[in-house]
One Martini backbone bead per residue (centre of mass of N, CA, C, O) as a GRO file, in nm:
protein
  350
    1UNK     BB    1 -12.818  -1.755   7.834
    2UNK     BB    2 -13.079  -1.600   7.714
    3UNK     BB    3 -13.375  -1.548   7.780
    4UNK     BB    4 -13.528  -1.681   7.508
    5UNK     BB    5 -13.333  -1.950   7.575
    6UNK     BB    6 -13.461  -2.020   7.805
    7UNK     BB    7 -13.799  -1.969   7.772
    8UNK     BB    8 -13.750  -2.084   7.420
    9UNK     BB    9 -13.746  -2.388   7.386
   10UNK     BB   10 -13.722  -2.567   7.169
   11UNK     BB   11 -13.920  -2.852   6.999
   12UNK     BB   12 -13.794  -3.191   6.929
   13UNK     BB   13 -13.787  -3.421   6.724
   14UNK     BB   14 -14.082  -3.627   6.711
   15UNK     BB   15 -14.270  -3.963   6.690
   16UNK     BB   16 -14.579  -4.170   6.586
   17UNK     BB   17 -14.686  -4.484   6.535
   18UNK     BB   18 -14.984  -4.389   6.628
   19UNK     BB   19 -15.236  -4.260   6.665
   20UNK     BB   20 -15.398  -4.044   6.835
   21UNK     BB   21 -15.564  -3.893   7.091
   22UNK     BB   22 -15.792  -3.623   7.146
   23UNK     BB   23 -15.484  -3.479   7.310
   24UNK     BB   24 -15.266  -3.568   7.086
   25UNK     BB   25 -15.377  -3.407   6.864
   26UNK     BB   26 -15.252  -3.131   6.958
   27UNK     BB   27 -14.986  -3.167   6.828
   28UNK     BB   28 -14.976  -3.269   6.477
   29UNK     BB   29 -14.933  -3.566   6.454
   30UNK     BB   30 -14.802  -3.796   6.215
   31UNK     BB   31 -14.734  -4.095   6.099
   32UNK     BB   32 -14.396  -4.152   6.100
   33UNK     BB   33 -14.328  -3.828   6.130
   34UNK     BB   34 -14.065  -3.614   6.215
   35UNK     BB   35 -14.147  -3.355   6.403
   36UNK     BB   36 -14.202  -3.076   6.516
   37UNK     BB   37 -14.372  -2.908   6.763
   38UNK     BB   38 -14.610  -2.675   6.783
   39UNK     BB   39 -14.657  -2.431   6.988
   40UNK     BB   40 -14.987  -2.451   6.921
   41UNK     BB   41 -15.053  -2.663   7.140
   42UNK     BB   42 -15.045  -2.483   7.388
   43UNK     BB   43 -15.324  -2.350   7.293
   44UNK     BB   44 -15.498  -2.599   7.322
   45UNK     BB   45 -15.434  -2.664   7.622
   46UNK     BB   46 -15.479  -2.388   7.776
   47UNK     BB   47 -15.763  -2.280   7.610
   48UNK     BB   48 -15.887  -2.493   7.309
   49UNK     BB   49 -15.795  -2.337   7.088
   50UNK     BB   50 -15.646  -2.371   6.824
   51UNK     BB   51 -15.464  -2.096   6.810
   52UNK     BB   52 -15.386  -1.762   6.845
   53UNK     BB   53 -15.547  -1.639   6.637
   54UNK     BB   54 -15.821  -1.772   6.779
   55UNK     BB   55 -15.773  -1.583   7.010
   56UNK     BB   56 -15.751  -1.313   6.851
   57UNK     BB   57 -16.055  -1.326   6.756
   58UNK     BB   58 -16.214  -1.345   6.984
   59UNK     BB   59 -16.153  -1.078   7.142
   60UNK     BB   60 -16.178  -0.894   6.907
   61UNK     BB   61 -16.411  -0.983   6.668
   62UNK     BB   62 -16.537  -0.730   6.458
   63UNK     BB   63 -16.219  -0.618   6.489
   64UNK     BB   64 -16.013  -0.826   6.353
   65UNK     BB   65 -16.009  -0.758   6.046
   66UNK     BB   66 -15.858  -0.519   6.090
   67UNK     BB   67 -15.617  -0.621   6.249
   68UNK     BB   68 -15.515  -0.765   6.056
   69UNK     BB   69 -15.473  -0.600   5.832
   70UNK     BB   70 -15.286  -0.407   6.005
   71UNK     BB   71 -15.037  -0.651   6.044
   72UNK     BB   72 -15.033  -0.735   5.727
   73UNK     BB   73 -15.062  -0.509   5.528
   74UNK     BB   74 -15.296  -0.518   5.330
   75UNK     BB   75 -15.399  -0.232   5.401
   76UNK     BB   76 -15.506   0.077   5.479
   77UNK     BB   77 -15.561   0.211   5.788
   78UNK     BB   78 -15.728   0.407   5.923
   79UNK     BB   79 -15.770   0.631   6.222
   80UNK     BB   80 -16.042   0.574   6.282
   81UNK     BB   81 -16.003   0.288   6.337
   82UNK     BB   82 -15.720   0.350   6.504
   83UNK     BB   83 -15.898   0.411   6.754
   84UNK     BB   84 -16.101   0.203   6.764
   85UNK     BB   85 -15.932   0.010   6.823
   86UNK     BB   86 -15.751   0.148   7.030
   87UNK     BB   87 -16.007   0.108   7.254
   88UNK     BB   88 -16.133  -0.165   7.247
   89UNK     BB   89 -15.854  -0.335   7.320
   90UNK     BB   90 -15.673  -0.157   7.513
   91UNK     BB   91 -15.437   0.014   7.318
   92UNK     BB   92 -15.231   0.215   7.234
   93UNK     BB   93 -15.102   0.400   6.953
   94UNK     BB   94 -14.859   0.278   6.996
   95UNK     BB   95 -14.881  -0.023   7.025
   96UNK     BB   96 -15.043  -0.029   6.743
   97UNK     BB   97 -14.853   0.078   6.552
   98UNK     BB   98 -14.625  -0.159   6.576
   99UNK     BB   99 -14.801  -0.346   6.432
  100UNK     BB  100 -14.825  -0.204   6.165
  101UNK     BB  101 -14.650  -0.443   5.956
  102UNK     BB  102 -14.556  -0.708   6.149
  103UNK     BB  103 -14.704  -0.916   5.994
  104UNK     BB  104 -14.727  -1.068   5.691
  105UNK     BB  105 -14.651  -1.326   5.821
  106UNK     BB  106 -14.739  -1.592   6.003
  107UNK     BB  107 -14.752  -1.500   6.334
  108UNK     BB  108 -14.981  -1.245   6.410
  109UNK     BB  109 -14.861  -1.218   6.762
  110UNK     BB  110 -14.561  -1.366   6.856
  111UNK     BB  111 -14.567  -1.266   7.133
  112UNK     BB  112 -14.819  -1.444   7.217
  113UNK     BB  113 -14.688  -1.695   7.195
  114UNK     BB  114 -14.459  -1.663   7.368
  115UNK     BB  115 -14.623  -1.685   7.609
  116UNK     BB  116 -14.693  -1.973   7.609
  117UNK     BB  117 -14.403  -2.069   7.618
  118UNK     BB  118 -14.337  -1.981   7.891
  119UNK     BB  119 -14.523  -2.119   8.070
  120UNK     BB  120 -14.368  -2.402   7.952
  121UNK     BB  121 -14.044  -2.291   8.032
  122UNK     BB  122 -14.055  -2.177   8.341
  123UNK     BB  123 -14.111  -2.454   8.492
  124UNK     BB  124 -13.906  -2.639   8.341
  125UNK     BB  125 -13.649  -2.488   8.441
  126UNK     BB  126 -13.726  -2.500   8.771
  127UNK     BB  127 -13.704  -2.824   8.763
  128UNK     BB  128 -13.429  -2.844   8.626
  129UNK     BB  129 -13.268  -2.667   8.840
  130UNK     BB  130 -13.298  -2.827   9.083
  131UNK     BB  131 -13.163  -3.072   8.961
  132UNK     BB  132 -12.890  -2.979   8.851
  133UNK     BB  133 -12.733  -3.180   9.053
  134UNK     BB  134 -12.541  -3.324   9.267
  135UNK     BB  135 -12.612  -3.636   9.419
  136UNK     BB  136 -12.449  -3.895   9.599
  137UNK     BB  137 -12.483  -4.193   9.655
  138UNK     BB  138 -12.398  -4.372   9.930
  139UNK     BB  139 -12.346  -4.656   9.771
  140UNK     BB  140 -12.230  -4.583   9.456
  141UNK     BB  141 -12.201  -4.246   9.387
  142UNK     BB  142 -12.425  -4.146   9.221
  143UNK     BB  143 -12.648  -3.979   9.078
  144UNK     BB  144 -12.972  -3.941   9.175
  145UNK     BB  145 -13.086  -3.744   8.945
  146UNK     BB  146 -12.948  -3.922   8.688
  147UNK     BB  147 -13.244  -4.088   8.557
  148UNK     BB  148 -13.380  -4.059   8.280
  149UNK     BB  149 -13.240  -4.287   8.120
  150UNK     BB  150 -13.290  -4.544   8.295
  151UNK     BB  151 -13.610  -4.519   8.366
  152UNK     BB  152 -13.739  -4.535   8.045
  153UNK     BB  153 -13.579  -4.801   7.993
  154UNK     BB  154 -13.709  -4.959   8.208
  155UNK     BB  155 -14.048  -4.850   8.178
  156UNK     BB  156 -13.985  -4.798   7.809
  157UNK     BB  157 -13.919  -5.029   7.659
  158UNK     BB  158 -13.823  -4.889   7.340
  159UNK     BB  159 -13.804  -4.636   7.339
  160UNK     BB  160 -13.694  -4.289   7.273
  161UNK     BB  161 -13.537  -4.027   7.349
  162UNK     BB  162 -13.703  -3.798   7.238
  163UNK     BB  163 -14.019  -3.893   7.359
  164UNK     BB  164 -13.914  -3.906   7.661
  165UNK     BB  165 -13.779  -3.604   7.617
  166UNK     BB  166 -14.094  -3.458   7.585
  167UNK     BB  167 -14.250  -3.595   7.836
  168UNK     BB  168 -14.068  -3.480   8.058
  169UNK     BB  169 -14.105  -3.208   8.002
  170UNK     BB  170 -14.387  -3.189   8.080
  171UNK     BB  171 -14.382  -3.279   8.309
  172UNK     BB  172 -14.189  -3.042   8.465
  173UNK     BB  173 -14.385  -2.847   8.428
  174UNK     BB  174 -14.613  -2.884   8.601
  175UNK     BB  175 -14.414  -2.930   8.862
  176UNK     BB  176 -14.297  -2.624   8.827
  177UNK     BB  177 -14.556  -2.486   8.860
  178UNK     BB  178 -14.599  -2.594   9.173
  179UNK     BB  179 -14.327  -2.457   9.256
  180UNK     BB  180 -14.436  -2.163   9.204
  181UNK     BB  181 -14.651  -2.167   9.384
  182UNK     BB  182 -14.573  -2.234   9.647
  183UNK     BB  183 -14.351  -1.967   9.639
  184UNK     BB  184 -14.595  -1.748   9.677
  185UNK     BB  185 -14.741  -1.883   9.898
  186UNK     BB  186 -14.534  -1.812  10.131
  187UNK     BB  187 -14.660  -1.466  10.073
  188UNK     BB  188 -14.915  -1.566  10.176
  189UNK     BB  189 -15.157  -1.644  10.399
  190UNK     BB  190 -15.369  -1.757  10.175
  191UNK     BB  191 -15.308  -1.991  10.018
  192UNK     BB  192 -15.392  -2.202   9.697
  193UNK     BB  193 -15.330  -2.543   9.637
  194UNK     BB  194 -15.350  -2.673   9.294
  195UNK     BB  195 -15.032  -2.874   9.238
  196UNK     BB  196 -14.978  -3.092   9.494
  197UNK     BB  197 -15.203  -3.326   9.369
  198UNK     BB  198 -15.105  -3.536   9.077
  199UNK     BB  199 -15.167  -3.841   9.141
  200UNK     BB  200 -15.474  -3.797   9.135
  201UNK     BB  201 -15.472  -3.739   8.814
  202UNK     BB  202 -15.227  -3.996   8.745
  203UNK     BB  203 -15.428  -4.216   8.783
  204UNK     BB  204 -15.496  -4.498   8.611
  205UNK     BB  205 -15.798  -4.586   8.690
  206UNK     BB  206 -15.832  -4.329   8.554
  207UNK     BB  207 -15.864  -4.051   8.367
  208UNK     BB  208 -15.790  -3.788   8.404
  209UNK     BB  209 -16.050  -3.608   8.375
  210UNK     BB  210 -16.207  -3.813   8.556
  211UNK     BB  211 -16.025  -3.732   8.810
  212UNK     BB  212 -16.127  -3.438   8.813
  213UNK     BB  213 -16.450  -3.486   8.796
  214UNK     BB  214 -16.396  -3.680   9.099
  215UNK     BB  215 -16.367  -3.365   9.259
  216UNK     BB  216 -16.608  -3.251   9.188
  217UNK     BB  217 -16.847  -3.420   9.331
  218UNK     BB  218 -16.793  -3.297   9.622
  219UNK     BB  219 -16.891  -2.984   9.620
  220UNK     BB  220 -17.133  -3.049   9.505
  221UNK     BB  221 -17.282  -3.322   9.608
  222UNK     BB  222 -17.193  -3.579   9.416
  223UNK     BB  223 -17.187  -3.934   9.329
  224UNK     BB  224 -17.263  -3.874   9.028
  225UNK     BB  225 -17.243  -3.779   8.680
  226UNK     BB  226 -17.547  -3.744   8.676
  227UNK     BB  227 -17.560  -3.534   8.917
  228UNK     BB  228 -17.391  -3.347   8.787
  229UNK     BB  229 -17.561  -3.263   8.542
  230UNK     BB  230 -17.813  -3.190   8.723
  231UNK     BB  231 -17.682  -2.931   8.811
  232UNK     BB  232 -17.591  -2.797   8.611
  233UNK     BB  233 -17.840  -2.745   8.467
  234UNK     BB  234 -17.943  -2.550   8.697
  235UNK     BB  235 -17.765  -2.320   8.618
  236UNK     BB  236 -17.691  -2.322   8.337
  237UNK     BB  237 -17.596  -2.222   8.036
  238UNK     BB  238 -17.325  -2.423   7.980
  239UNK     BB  239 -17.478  -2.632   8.128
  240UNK     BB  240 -17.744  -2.696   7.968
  241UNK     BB  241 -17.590  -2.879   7.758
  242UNK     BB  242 -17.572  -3.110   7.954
  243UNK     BB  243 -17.480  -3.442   7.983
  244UNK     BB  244 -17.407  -3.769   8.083
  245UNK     BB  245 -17.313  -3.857   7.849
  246UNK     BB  246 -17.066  -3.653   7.807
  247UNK     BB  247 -16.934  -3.674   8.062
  248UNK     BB  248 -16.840  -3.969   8.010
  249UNK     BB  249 -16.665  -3.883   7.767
  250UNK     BB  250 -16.485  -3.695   7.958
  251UNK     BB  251 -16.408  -3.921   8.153
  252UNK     BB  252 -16.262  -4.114   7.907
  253UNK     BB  253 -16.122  -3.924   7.667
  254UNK     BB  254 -16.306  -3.959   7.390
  255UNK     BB  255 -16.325  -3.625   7.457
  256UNK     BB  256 -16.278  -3.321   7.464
  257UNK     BB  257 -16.302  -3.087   7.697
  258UNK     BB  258 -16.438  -2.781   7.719
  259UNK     BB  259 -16.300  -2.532   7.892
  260UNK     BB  260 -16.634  -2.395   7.929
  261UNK     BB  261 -16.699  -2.624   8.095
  262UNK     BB  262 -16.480  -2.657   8.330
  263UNK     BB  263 -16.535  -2.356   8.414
  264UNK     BB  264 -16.810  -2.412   8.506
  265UNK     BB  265 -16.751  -2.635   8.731
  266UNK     BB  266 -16.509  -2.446   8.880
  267UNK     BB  267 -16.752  -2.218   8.938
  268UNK     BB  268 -16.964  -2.459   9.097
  269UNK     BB  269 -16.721  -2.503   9.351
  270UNK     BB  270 -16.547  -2.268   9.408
  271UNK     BB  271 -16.272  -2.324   9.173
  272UNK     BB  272 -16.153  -2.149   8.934
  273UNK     BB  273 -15.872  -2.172   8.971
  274UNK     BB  274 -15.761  -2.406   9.091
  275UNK     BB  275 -15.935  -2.599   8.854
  276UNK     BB  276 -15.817  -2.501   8.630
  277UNK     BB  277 -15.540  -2.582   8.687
  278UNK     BB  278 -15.601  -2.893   8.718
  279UNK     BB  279 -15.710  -2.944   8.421
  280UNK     BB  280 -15.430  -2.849   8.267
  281UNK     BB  281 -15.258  -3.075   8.395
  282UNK     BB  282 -15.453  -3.310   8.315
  283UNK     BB  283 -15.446  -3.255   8.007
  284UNK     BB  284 -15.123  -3.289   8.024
  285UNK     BB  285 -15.131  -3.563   8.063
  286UNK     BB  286 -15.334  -3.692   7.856
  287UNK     BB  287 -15.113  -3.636   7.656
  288UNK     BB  288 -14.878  -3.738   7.708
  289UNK     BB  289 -15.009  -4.067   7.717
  290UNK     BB  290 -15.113  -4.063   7.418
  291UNK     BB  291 -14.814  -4.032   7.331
  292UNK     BB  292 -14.692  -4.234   7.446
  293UNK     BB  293 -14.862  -4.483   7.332
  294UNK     BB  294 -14.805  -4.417   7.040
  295UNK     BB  295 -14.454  -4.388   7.058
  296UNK     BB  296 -14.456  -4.719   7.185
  297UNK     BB  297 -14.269  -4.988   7.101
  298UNK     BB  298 -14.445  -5.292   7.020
  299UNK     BB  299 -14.494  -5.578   6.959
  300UNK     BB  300 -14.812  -5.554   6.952
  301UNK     BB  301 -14.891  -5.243   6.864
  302UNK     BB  302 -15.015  -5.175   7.198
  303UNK     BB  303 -15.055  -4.919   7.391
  304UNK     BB  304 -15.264  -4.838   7.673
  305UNK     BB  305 -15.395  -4.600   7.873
  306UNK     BB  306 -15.293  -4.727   8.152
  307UNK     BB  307 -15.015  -4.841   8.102
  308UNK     BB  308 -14.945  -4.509   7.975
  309UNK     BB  309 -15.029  -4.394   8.278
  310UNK     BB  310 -14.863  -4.537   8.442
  311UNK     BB  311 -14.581  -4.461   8.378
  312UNK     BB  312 -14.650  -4.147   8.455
  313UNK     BB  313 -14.698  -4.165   8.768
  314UNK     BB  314 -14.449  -4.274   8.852
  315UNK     BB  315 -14.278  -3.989   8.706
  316UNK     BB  316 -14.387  -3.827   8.900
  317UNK     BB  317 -14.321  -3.924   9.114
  318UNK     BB  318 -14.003  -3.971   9.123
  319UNK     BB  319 -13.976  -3.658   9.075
  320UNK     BB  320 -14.097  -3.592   9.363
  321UNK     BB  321 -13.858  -3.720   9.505
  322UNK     BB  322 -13.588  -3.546   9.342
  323UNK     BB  323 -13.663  -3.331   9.466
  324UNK     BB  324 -13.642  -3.404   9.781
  325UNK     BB  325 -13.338  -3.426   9.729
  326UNK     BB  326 -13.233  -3.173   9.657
  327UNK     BB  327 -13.337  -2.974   9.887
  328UNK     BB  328 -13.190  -3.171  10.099
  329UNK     BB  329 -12.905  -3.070   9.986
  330UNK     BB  330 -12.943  -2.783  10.011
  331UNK     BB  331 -13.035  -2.775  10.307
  332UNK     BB  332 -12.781  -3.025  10.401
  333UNK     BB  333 -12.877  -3.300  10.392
  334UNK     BB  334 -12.933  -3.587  10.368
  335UNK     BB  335 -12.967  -3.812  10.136
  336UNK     BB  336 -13.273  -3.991   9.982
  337UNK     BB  337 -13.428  -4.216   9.923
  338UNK     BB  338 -13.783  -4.202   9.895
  339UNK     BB  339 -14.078  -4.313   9.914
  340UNK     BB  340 -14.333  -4.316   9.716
  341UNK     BB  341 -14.535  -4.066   9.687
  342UNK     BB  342 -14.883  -4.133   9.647
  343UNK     BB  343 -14.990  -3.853   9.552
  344UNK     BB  344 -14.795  -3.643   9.449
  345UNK     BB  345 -14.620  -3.428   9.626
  346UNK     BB  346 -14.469  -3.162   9.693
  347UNK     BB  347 -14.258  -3.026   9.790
  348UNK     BB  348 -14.114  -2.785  10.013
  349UNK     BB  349 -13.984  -2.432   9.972
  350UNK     BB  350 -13.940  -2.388  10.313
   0.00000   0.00000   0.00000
C-alpha cells in the first residue's frame, strides 16, 4: 500500500434499516439506502462543524469569501487581496498561491479533509496492525485473534457483514488512538492517559454522553446535573447558556452536546485536553451505537439504545482483551483468552 491507501481507507457502502439518532445522523444516511459514509461526517464528529469547508468558513471570518473565490477561480484576485489573505491566515504566499484555481468544484481544501481522515485512518490501522497475526489457541488451534465474523454473528445476529465491518472500524479506530497515545506517554515523564478507561464511556447503564457528563462531576464537586449547570452558569461565558434542563438532554443524548459546550465543560474541570479527548471516543461510542441500533434487522424492528450499547461495550471489552492477547504474543508470552477487563483499559505497550 501507499501512504495515501493506507491511511486513506475509503468507507464501504452500509444501509440503515431505520431513522438515525442525533449522533448517527452525522453519518447522513437515509434508510434503506446504501451508500458509503461521507468523510464529512468525520468533521461533525471531531469539530461539530457541518463539513470541512465551515470550518475554513469559521476560521477564516470575514476574509472566507475571498478565499473561496481564491481556490474555486471565481474571480481574479488582486495581489493586495493576497497579501491580506496570506497574513491574517497565517500562510506563504507561496502557499497562498498553490490554492489558486486549484478546487474548481468538490472539496474546498481536499488536503484538510484528507487529514480529518488520517485521524481516523492512522488509529484503526495501527489497531489492524497489532491484531493481523496468528496466534492459535492452545485447545483447538484456531487464530484467537480471528474473531471479528464469529463475534458479531453471535452478539448482533442477522446484522450484515458491511454494517458490523464499519462499526468494528471505528471501535479499532477509537482503541488504536489510546494505543498511540499510550505510545508517546512512553516518552514523557508525566504523561496524562485519557483514553485507557473506554468501558466507563461505553457502559449502557448510561448514554455515552451522560457517562462523560457523569465523570465531570467529580473535578467539579458537583452531586447532580443541576448543581453542575450552577457552577457552570457562575463561570459564564458559554456556561452561562446553559441549563439543567439542556444538560438532561445532552446526557440521554435527546440532542447533540455542541463541542464549545463539551469544552467548557473540560475547561472547568482542569482537563481541557485529556476531556476534550474522552468527548470525541464518548460521541463516536454513541454514532457506532445509533448505527447499530438503526442498522440490526430483527423481528420487533426496534432496537433499543441500551441493548444496542450492550452490544458495543462488550466488543470494546472483547478487542482489549485480543490486545492483551496479540501484544502478550509479541514478546513471546503465552497466549490465552483474559477474563473481560472491567473497565476496558488498553493493555500496556510498554
Amino acid at each position: 500500500m501507499t501512504i495515501g491507501e493506507l491511511l486513506l481507507a475509503p468507507f464501504e457502502p452500509v444501509a440503515v434499516l431505520r431513522a438515525l439518532g442525533p449522533y448517527g445522523r452525522m453519518l447522513d444516511l437515509e434508510p434503506p439506502i446504501s451508500k458509503a459514509p461521507d468523510p464529512e461526517f468525520l468533521v461533525r464528529l471531531l469539530t461539530g462543524h457541518a463539513s470541512h469547508q465551515a470550518c475554513i468558513r469559521h476560521e477564516a471570518g470575514s476574509h472566507y469569501r475571498n478565499l473561496e473565490n481564491l481556490i474555486r477561480g471565481k474571480h481574479k484576485v488582486s495581489p493586495t487581496t493576497k497579501l491580506v489573505l496570506a497574513s491574517s491566515l497565517g500562510l506563504s504566499m507561496e502557499d497562498l498561491e498553490k490554492l489558486d484555481s486549484s478546487a474548481p468544484d468538490g472539496p474546498l481544501i481536499p488536503g484538510i479533509l484528507a487529514m480529518f481522515q488520517i485521524v481516523e485512518g492512522l488509529p484503526m490501522r495501527v489497531t489492524s496492525g497489532v491484531l493481523d497475526r496468528e496466534v492459535p489457541c492452545p485447545c483447538c488451534g484456531k487464530n484467537l485473534l480471528d474473531d471479528m465474523d464469529a463475534w458479531w454473528l453471535r452478539h448482533a445476529p442477522g446484522m450484515n457483514r458491511d454494517e458490523y465491518r464499519f462499526a468494528e472500524r471505528l471501535l479499532n479506530a477509537i482503541i488504536g488512538a489510546g494505543l498511540i497515545e499510550r505510545f508517546v506517554a512512553s516518552f514523557q515523564e508525566r504523561a496524562e492517559l485519557s483514553l485507557d478507561r473506554l468501558g466507563a464511556l461505553a457502559n449502557p447503564s448510561r448514554h455515552p454522553i451522560g457517562n462523560w457528563l457523569s465523570e465531570a462531576l467529580v473535578p467539579m464537586s458537583c452531586d447532580s446535573l443541576a448543581e453542575l449547570a450552577a457552577a457552570m452558569q457562575l463561570r459564564g461565558r458559554v456556561g452561562a447558556t446553559f441549563s439543567h434542563g439542556r444538560l438532561r438532554k445532552w446526557s440521554a443524548g435527546q440532542d447533540v452536546m455542541p463541542m464549545e459546550a463539551g469544552e467548557a465543560i473540560a475547561e472547568a474541570c482542569g482537563q481541557t485536553k485529556s476531556g476534550m479527548r474522552r468527548l470525541i471516543a464518548a460521541r463516536t461510542i454513541a454514532l457506532v451505537t445509533e448505527f447499530l441500533a438503526a442498522s440490526w434487522p430483527v423481528a420487533t424492528n426496534v432496537v433499543g439504545r441500551k441493548v444496542a450499547q450492550e452490544v458495543v461495550y462488550t466488543r470494546l471489552e472483547q478487542l482489549g482483551g485480543n490486545l492483551q492477547i496479540a501484544i502478550a504474543a509479541v514478546v513471546g508470552k503465552t497466549p490465552r483468552r483474559p477474563l473481560p477487563p472491567s473497565n476496558t483499559e488498553l493493555p500496556s505497550t510498554s
